[in-house]
Short mmCIF file of C-alpha atoms and ligand atoms in Angstrom, two decimals:
data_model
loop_
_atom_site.label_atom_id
_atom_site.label_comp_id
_atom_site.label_asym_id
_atom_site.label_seq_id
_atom_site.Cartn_x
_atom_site.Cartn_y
_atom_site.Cartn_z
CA UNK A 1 30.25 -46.03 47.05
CA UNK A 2 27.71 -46.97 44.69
CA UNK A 3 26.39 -51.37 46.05
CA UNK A 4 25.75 -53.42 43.08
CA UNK A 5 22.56 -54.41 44.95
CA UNK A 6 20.40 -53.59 47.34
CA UNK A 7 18.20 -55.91 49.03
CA UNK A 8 15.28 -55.02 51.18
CA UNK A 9 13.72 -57.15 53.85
CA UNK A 10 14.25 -60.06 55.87
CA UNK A 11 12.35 -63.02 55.24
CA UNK A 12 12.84 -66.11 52.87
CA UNK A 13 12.91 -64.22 49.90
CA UNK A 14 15.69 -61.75 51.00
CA UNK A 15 17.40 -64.11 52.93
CA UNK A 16 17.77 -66.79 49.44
CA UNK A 17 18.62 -63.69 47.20
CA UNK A 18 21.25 -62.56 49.64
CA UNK A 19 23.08 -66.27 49.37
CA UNK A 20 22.33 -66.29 45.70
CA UNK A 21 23.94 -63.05 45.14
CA UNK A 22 27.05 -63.75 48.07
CA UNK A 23 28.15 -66.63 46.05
CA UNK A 24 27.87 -64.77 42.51
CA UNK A 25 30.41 -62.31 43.97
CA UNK A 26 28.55 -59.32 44.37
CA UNK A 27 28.57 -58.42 47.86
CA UNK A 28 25.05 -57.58 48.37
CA UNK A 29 24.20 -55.46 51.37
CA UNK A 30 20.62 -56.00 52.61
CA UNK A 31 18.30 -53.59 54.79
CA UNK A 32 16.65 -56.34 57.14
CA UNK A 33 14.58 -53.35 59.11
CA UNK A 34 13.88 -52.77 63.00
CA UNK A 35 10.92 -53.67 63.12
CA UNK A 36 9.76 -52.67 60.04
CA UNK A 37 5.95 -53.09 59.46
CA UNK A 38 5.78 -54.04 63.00
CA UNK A 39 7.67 -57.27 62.34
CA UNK A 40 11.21 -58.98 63.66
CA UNK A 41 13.81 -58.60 61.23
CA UNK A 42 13.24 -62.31 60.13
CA UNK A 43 9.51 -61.72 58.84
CA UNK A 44 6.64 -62.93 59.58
CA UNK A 45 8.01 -66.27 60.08
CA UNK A 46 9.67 -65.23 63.32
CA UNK A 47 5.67 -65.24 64.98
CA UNK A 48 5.49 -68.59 64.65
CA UNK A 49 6.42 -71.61 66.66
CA UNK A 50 6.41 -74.19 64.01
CA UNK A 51 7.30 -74.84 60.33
CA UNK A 52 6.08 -78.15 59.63
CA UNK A 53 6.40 -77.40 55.26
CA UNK A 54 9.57 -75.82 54.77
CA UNK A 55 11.32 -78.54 52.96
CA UNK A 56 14.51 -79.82 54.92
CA UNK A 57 13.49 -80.10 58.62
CA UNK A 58 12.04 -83.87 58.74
CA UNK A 59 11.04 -83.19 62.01
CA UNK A 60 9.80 -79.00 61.72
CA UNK A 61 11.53 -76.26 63.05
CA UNK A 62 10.27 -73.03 65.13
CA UNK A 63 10.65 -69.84 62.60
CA UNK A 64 12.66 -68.12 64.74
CA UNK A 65 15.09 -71.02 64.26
CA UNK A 66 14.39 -71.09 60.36
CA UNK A 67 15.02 -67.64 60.03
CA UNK A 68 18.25 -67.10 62.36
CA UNK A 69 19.42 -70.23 60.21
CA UNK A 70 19.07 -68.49 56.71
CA UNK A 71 20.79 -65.12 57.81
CA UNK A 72 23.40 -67.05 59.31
CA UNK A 73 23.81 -69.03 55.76
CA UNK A 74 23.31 -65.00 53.83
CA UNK A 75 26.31 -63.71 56.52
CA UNK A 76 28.22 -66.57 55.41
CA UNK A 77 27.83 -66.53 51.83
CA UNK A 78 29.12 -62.39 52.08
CA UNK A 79 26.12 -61.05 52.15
CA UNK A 80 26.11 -57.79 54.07
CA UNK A 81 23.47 -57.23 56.59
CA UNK A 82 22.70 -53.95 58.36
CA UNK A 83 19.43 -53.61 60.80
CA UNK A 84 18.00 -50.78 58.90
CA UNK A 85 14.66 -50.07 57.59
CA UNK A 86 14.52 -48.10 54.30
CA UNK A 87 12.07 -45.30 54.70
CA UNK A 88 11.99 -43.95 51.19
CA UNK A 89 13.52 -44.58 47.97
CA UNK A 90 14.03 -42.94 44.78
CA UNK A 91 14.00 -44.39 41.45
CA UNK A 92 13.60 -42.02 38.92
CA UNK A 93 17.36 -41.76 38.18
CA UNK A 94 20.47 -44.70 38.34
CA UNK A 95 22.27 -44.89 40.55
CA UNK A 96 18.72 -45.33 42.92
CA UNK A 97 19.12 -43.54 46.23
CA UNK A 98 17.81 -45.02 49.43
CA UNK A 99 16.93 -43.35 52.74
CA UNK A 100 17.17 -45.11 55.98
CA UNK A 101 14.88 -44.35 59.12
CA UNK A 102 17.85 -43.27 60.48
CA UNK A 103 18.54 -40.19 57.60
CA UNK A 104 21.50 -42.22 56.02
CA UNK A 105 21.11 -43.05 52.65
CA UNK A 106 22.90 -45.86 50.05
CA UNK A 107 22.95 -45.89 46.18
CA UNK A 108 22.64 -49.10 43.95
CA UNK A 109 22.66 -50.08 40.92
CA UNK A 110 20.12 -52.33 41.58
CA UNK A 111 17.64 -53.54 44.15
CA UNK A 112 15.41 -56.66 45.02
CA UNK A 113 12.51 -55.82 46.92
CA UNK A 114 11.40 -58.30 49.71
CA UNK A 115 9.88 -56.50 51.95
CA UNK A 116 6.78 -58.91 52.77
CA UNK A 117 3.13 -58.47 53.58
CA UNK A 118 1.35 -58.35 56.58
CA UNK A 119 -1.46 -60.04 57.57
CA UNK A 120 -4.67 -57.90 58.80
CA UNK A 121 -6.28 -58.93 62.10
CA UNK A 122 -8.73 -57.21 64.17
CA UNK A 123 -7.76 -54.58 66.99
CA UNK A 124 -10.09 -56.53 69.31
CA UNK A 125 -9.56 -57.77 73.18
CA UNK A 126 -7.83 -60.72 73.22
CA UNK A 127 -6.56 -60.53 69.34
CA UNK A 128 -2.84 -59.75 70.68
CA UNK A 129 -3.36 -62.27 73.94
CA UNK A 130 -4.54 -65.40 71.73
CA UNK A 131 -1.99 -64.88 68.84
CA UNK A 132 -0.53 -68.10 67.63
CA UNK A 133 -2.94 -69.61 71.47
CA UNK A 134 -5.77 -70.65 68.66
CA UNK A 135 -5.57 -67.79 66.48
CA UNK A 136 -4.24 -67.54 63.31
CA UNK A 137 -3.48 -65.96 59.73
CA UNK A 138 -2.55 -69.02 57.95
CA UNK A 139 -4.86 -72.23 57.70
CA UNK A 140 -2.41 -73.79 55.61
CA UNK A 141 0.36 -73.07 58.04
CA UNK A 142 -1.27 -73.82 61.48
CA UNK A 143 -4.76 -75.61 60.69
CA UNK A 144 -3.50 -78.91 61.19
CA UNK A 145 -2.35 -78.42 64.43
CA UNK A 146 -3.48 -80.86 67.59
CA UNK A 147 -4.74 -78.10 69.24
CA UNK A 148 -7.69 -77.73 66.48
CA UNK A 149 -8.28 -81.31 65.61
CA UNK A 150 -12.05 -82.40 65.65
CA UNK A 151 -12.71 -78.68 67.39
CA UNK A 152 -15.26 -76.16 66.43
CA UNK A 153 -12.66 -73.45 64.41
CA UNK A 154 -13.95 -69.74 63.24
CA UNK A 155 -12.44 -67.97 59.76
CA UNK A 156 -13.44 -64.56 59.26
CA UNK A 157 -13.43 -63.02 55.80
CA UNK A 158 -15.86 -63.43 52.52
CA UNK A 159 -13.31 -63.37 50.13
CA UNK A 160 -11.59 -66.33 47.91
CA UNK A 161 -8.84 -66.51 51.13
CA UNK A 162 -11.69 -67.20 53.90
CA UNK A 163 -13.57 -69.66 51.41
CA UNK A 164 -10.30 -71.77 50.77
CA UNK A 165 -9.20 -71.30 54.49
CA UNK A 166 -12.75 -73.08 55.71
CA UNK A 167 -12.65 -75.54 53.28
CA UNK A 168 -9.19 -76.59 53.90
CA UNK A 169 -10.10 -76.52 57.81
CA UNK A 170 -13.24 -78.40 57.16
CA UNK A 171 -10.51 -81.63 57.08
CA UNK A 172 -9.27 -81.21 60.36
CA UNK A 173 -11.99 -79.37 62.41
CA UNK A 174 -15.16 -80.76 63.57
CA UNK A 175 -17.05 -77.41 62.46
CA UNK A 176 -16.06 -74.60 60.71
CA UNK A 177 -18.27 -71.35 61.68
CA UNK A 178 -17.53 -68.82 58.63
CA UNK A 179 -17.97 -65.68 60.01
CA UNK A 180 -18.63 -62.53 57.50
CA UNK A 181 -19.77 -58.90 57.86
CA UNK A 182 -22.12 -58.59 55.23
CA UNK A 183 -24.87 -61.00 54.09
CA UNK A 184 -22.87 -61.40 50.80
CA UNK A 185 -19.75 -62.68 50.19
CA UNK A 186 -17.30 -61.27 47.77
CA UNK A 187 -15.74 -64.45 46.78
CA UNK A 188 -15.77 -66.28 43.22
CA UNK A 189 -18.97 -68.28 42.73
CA UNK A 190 -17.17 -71.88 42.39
CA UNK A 191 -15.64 -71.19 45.38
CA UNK A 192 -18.89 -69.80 47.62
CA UNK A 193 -20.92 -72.87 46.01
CA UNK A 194 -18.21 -75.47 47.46
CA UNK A 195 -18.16 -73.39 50.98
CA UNK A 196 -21.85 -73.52 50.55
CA UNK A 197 -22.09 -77.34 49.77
CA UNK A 198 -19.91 -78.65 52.74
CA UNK A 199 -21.93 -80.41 55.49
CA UNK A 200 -19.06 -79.20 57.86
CA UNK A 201 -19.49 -75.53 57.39
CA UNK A 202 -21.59 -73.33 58.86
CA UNK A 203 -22.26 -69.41 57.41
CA UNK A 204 -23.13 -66.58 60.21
CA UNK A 205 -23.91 -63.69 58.05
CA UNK A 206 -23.76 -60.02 59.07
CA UNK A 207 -21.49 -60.64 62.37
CA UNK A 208 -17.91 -59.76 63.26
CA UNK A 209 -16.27 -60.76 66.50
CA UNK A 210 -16.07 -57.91 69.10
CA UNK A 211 -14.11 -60.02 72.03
CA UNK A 212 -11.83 -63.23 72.16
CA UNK A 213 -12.39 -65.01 75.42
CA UNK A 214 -9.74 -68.26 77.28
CA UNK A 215 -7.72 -68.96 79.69
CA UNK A 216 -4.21 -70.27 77.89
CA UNK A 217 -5.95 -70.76 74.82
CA UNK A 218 -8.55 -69.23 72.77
CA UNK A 219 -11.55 -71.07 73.98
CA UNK A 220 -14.74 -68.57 73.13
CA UNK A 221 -15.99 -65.31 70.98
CA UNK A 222 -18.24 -62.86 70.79
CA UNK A 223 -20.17 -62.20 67.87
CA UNK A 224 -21.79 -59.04 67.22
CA UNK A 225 -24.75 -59.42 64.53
CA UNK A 226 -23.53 -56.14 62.41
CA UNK A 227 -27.32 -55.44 61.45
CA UNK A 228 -29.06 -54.95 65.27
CA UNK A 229 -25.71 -54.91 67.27
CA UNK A 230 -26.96 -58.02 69.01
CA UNK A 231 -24.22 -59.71 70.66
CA UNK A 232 -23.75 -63.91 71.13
CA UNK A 233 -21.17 -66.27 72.59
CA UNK A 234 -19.62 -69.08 70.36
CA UNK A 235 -17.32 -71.78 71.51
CA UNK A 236 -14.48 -72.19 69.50
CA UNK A 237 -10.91 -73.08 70.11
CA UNK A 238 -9.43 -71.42 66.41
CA UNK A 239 -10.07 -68.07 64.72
CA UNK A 240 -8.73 -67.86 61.43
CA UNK A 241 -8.48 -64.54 59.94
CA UNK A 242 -8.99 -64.18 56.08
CA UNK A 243 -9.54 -60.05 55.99
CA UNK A 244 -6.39 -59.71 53.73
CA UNK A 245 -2.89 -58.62 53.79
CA UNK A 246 -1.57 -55.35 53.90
CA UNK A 247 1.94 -54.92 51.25
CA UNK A 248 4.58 -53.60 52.93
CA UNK A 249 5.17 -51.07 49.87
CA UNK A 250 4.20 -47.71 51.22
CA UNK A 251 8.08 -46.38 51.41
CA UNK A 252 7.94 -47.03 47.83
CA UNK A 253 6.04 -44.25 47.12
CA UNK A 254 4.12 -44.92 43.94
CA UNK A 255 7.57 -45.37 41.83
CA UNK A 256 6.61 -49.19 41.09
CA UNK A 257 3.66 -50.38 39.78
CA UNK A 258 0.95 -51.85 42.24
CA UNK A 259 -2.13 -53.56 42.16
CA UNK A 260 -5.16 -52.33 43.66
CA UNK A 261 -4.45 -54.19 46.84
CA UNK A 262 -1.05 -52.44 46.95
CA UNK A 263 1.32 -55.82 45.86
CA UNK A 264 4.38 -55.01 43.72
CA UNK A 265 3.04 -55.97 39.63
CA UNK A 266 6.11 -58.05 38.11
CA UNK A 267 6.51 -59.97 34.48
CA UNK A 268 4.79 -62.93 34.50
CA UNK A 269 7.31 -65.86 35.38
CA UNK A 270 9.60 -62.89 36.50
CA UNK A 271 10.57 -60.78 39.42
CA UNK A 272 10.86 -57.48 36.94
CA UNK A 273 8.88 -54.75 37.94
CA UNK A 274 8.39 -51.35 35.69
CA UNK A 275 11.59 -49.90 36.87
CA UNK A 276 14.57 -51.63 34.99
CA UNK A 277 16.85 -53.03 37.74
CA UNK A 278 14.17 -53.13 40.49
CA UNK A 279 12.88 -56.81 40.75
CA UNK A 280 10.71 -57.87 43.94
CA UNK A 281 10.79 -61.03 45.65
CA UNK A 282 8.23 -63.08 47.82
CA UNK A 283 5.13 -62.14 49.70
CA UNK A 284 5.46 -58.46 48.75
CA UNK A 285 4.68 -59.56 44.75
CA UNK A 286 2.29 -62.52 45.62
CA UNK A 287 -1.15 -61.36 46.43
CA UNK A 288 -2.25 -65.64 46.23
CA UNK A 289 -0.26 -67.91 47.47
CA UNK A 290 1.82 -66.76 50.69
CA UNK A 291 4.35 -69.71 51.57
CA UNK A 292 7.47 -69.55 52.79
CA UNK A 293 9.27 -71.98 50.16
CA UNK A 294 7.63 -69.85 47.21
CA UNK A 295 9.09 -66.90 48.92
CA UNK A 296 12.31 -68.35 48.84
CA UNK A 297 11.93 -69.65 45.27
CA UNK A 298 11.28 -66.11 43.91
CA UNK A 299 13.85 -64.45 46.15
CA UNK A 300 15.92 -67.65 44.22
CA UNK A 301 14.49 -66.26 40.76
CA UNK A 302 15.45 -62.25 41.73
CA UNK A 303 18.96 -62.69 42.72
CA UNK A 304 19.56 -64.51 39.16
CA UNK A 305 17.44 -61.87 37.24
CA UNK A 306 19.27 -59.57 38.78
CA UNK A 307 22.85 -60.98 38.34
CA UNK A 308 21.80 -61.11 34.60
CA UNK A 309 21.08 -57.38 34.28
CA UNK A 310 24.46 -56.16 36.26
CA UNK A 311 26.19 -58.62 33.91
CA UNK A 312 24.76 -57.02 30.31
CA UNK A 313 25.08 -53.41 31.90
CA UNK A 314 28.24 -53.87 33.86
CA UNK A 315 30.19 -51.59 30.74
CA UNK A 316 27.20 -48.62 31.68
CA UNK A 317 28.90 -45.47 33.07
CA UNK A 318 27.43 -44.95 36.64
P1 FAD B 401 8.37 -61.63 55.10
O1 FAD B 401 8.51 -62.87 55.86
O2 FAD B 401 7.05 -60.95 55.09
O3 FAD B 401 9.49 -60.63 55.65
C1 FAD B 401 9.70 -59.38 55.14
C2 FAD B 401 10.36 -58.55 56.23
O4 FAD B 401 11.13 -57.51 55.67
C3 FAD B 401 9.39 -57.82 57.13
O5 FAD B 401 8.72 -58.60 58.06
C4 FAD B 401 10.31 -56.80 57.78
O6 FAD B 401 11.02 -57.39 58.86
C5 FAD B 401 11.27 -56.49 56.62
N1 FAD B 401 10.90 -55.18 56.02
C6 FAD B 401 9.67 -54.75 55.65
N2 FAD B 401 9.72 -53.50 55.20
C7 FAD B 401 11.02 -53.12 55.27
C8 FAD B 401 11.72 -51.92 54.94
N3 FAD B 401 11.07 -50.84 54.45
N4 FAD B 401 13.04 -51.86 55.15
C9 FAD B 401 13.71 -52.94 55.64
N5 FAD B 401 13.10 -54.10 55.96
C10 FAD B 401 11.77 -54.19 55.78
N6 FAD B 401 4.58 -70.14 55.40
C11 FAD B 401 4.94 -71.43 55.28
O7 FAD B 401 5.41 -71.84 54.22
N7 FAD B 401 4.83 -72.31 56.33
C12 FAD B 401 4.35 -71.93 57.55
O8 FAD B 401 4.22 -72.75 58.47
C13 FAD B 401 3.98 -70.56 57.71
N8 FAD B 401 3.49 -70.13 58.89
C14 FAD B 401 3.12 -68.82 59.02
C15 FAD B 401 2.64 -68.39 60.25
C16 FAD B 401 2.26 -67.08 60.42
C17 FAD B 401 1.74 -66.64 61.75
C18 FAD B 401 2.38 -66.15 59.32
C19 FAD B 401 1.98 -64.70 59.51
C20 FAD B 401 2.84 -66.57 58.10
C21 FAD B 401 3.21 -67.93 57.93
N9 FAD B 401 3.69 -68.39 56.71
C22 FAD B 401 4.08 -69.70 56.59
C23 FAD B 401 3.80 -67.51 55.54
C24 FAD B 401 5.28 -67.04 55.43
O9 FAD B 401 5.63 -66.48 56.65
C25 FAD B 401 5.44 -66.00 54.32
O10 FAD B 401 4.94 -66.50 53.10
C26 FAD B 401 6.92 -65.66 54.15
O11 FAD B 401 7.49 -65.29 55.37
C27 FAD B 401 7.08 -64.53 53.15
O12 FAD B 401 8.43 -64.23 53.09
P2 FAD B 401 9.00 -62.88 52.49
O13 FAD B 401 10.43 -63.12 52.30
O14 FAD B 401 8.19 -62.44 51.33
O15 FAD B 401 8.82 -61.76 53.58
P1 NDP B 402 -10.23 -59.74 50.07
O1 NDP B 402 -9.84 -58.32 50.27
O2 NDP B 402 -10.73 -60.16 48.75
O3 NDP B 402 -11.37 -60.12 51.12
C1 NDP B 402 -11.25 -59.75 52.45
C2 NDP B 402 -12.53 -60.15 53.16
O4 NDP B 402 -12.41 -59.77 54.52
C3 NDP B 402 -13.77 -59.43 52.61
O5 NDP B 402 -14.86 -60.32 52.55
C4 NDP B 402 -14.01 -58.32 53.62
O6 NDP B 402 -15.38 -58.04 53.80
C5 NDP B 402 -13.47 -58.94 54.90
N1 NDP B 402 -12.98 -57.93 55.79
C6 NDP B 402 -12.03 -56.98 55.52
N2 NDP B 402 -11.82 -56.21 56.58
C7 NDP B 402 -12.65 -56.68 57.55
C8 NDP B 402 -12.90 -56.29 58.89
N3 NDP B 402 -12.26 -55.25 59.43
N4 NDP B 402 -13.81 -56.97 59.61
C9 NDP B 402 -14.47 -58.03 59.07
N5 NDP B 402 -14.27 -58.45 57.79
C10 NDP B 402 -13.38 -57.77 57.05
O7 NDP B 402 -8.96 -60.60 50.55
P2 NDP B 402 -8.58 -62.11 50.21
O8 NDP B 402 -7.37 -62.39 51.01
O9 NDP B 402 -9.73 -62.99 50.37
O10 NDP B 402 -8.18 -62.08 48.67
C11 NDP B 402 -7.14 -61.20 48.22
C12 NDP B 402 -6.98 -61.38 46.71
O11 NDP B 402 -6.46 -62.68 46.44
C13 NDP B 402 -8.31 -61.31 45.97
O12 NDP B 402 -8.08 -60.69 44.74
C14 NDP B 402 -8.69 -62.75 45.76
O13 NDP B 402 -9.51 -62.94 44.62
C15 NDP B 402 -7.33 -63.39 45.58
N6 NDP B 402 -7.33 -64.81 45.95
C16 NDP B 402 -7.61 -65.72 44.99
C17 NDP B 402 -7.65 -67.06 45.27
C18 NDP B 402 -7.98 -68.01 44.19
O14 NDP B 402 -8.18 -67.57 43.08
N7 NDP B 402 -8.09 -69.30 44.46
C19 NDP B 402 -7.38 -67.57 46.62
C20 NDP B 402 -7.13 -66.52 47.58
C21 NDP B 402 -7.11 -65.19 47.24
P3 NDP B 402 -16.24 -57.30 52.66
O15 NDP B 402 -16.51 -58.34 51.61
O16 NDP B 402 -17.45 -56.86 53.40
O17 NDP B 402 -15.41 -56.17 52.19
#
């Protein structure tokens, strides 16, 4: 049997394609992965405790919750959801053919691509213990939390993601230490000279933490100066980490378009990619701006894009 569509992943994006395309009647079957880039099916929502921003819940709402709440609203609208990751794909000829980790495969017409990022953190002691204890991925998403107001809070990164992440945790913290391997950052300059100007942030050059220290919560780290391998102690109850995302977009095998961080290129304004009938949704496509509702929104945008292009070539001989 040859699906209409195909959708891979499990977050917002998949989750608001799968009820766009339920209700437009094509019965799309989604591949929500077992712990596929070493995340719940659910995404990377389901590591959180608390969605403050997702329009809808007055009062926030743990993403575990959010999450189990949109595939319930995808089963109900007819989506089809199996707990499958797709290991491979191929897309040089229609129908595409999809392999499964578990050596079945599927063919669709089409496919929507949702298959998220992943947030890089360092393989330190006490990275894994303090997760979501005082550290963090996402200022935006946990920085004004109780547990760091008027606290010293650490970001580590040079790029455009740590600048913006100290500056926006400048409002809430009472310090922000910006921690960075090299002596340089790689940032934009109108960005480094606002870093640079705030009275609230402090730069320690050439050092990476080595150790994350607490008891319940994060409470200390050391620093290791990456020039003379000295090492320090710094009180802090956050660490932020800005060091980038990883795509998850290796089963794709080169067959889409990338950029040089690895995220899926689409049209501007669009969720088309290279391939005709392949459009990609959410996190996977958005190397900026990683929020749950613009997940959604695009996964909103793929499921109509795509019910546009099995409309005009619903008289093509598959
Ligand atoms: P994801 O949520 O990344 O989910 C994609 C999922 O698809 C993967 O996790 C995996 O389960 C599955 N998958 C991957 N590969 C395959 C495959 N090959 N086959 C099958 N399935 C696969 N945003 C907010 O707006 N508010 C917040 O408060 C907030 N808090 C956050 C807290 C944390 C700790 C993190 C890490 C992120 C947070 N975000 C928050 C960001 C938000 O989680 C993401 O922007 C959003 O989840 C992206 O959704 P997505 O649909 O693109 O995919
Ligand atoms: P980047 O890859 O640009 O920067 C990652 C930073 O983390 C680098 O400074 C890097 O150091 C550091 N880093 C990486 N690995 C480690 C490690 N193992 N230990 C310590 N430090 C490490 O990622 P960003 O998320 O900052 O940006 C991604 C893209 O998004 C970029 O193209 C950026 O321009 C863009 N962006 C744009 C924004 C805007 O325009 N407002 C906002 C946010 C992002 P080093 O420099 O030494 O390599």
């Amino acid at each position: 049997m040859i699906e209409d569509v195909i959708i891979i992943g499990s977050g917002p994006a998949a989750h608001t394609a799968g009820i766009y395309l339920g209700r437009a009647k094509r019965n799309p079957l989604m591949f929500e992965g077992f712990m596929a880039g070493g995340i719940a099916a659910g995404g990377q929502l389901t590591t959180t405790d608390s969605i403050e921003n997702f329009p809808g819940f007055a009062n926030g709402i743990s993403g575990g919750d959010l999450m189990e709440q949109m595939r319930e609203q995808s089963l109900n609208n007819s989506a089809r959801i199996l707990t499958e990751t797709v290991s491979s794909v191929d897309l040089s000829k229609k129908p595409f053919t999809l392999t499964l980790e578990s050596g079945e495969s599927a063919e669709a017409k089409s496919i929507i691509v949702a298959t998220g990022a992943t947030a890089k953190v360092l393989d330190i002691p006490g990275s894994k213990e303090f997760w979501q204890k005082g550290i963090s991925a996402c200022a935006v998403c946990d920085g004004a939390l109780p547990i760091f107001r008027n606290k010293v809070i650490a970001v580590v990164g040079g790029g455009d993601t740590a600048m913006e992440e100290a500056e926006f945790l400048s409002k809430f913290a009472s310090e922000v230490v910006l921690i960075h391997r090299r002596d340089k950052f790689r940032a934009s300059h109108v960005l480094q000279e606002r870093i640079k100007s705030n009275p609230k942030i402090k730069i320690m050059w050439n050092s990476i933490p080595v150790e994350l220290k607490g008891s319940k919560f994060l409470e200390s780290a050391v620093l290791q100066d990456t020039v003379n391998g000295e090492q320090k102690s710094l009180e802090v109850s956050g660490l932020f980490y800005a060091i980038g995302h990883k795509p998850n977009t290796d089963f794709l095998g080169g067959q889409l378009k990338l950029n040089e961080q690895g995220f899926i290129i689409t049209e501007p304004g669009s969720t088309k990619t290279n391939v005709e009938g392949v459009f990609a949704a959410g996190d996977v496509q958005n190397p900026h701006r990683r929020q749950a509702v613009i997940a959604a929104g695009s996964g909103c945008l793929a499921a109509l894009e795509c019910e546009e292009w099995l409309s005009l070539n619903s008289e093509r001989a598959w």
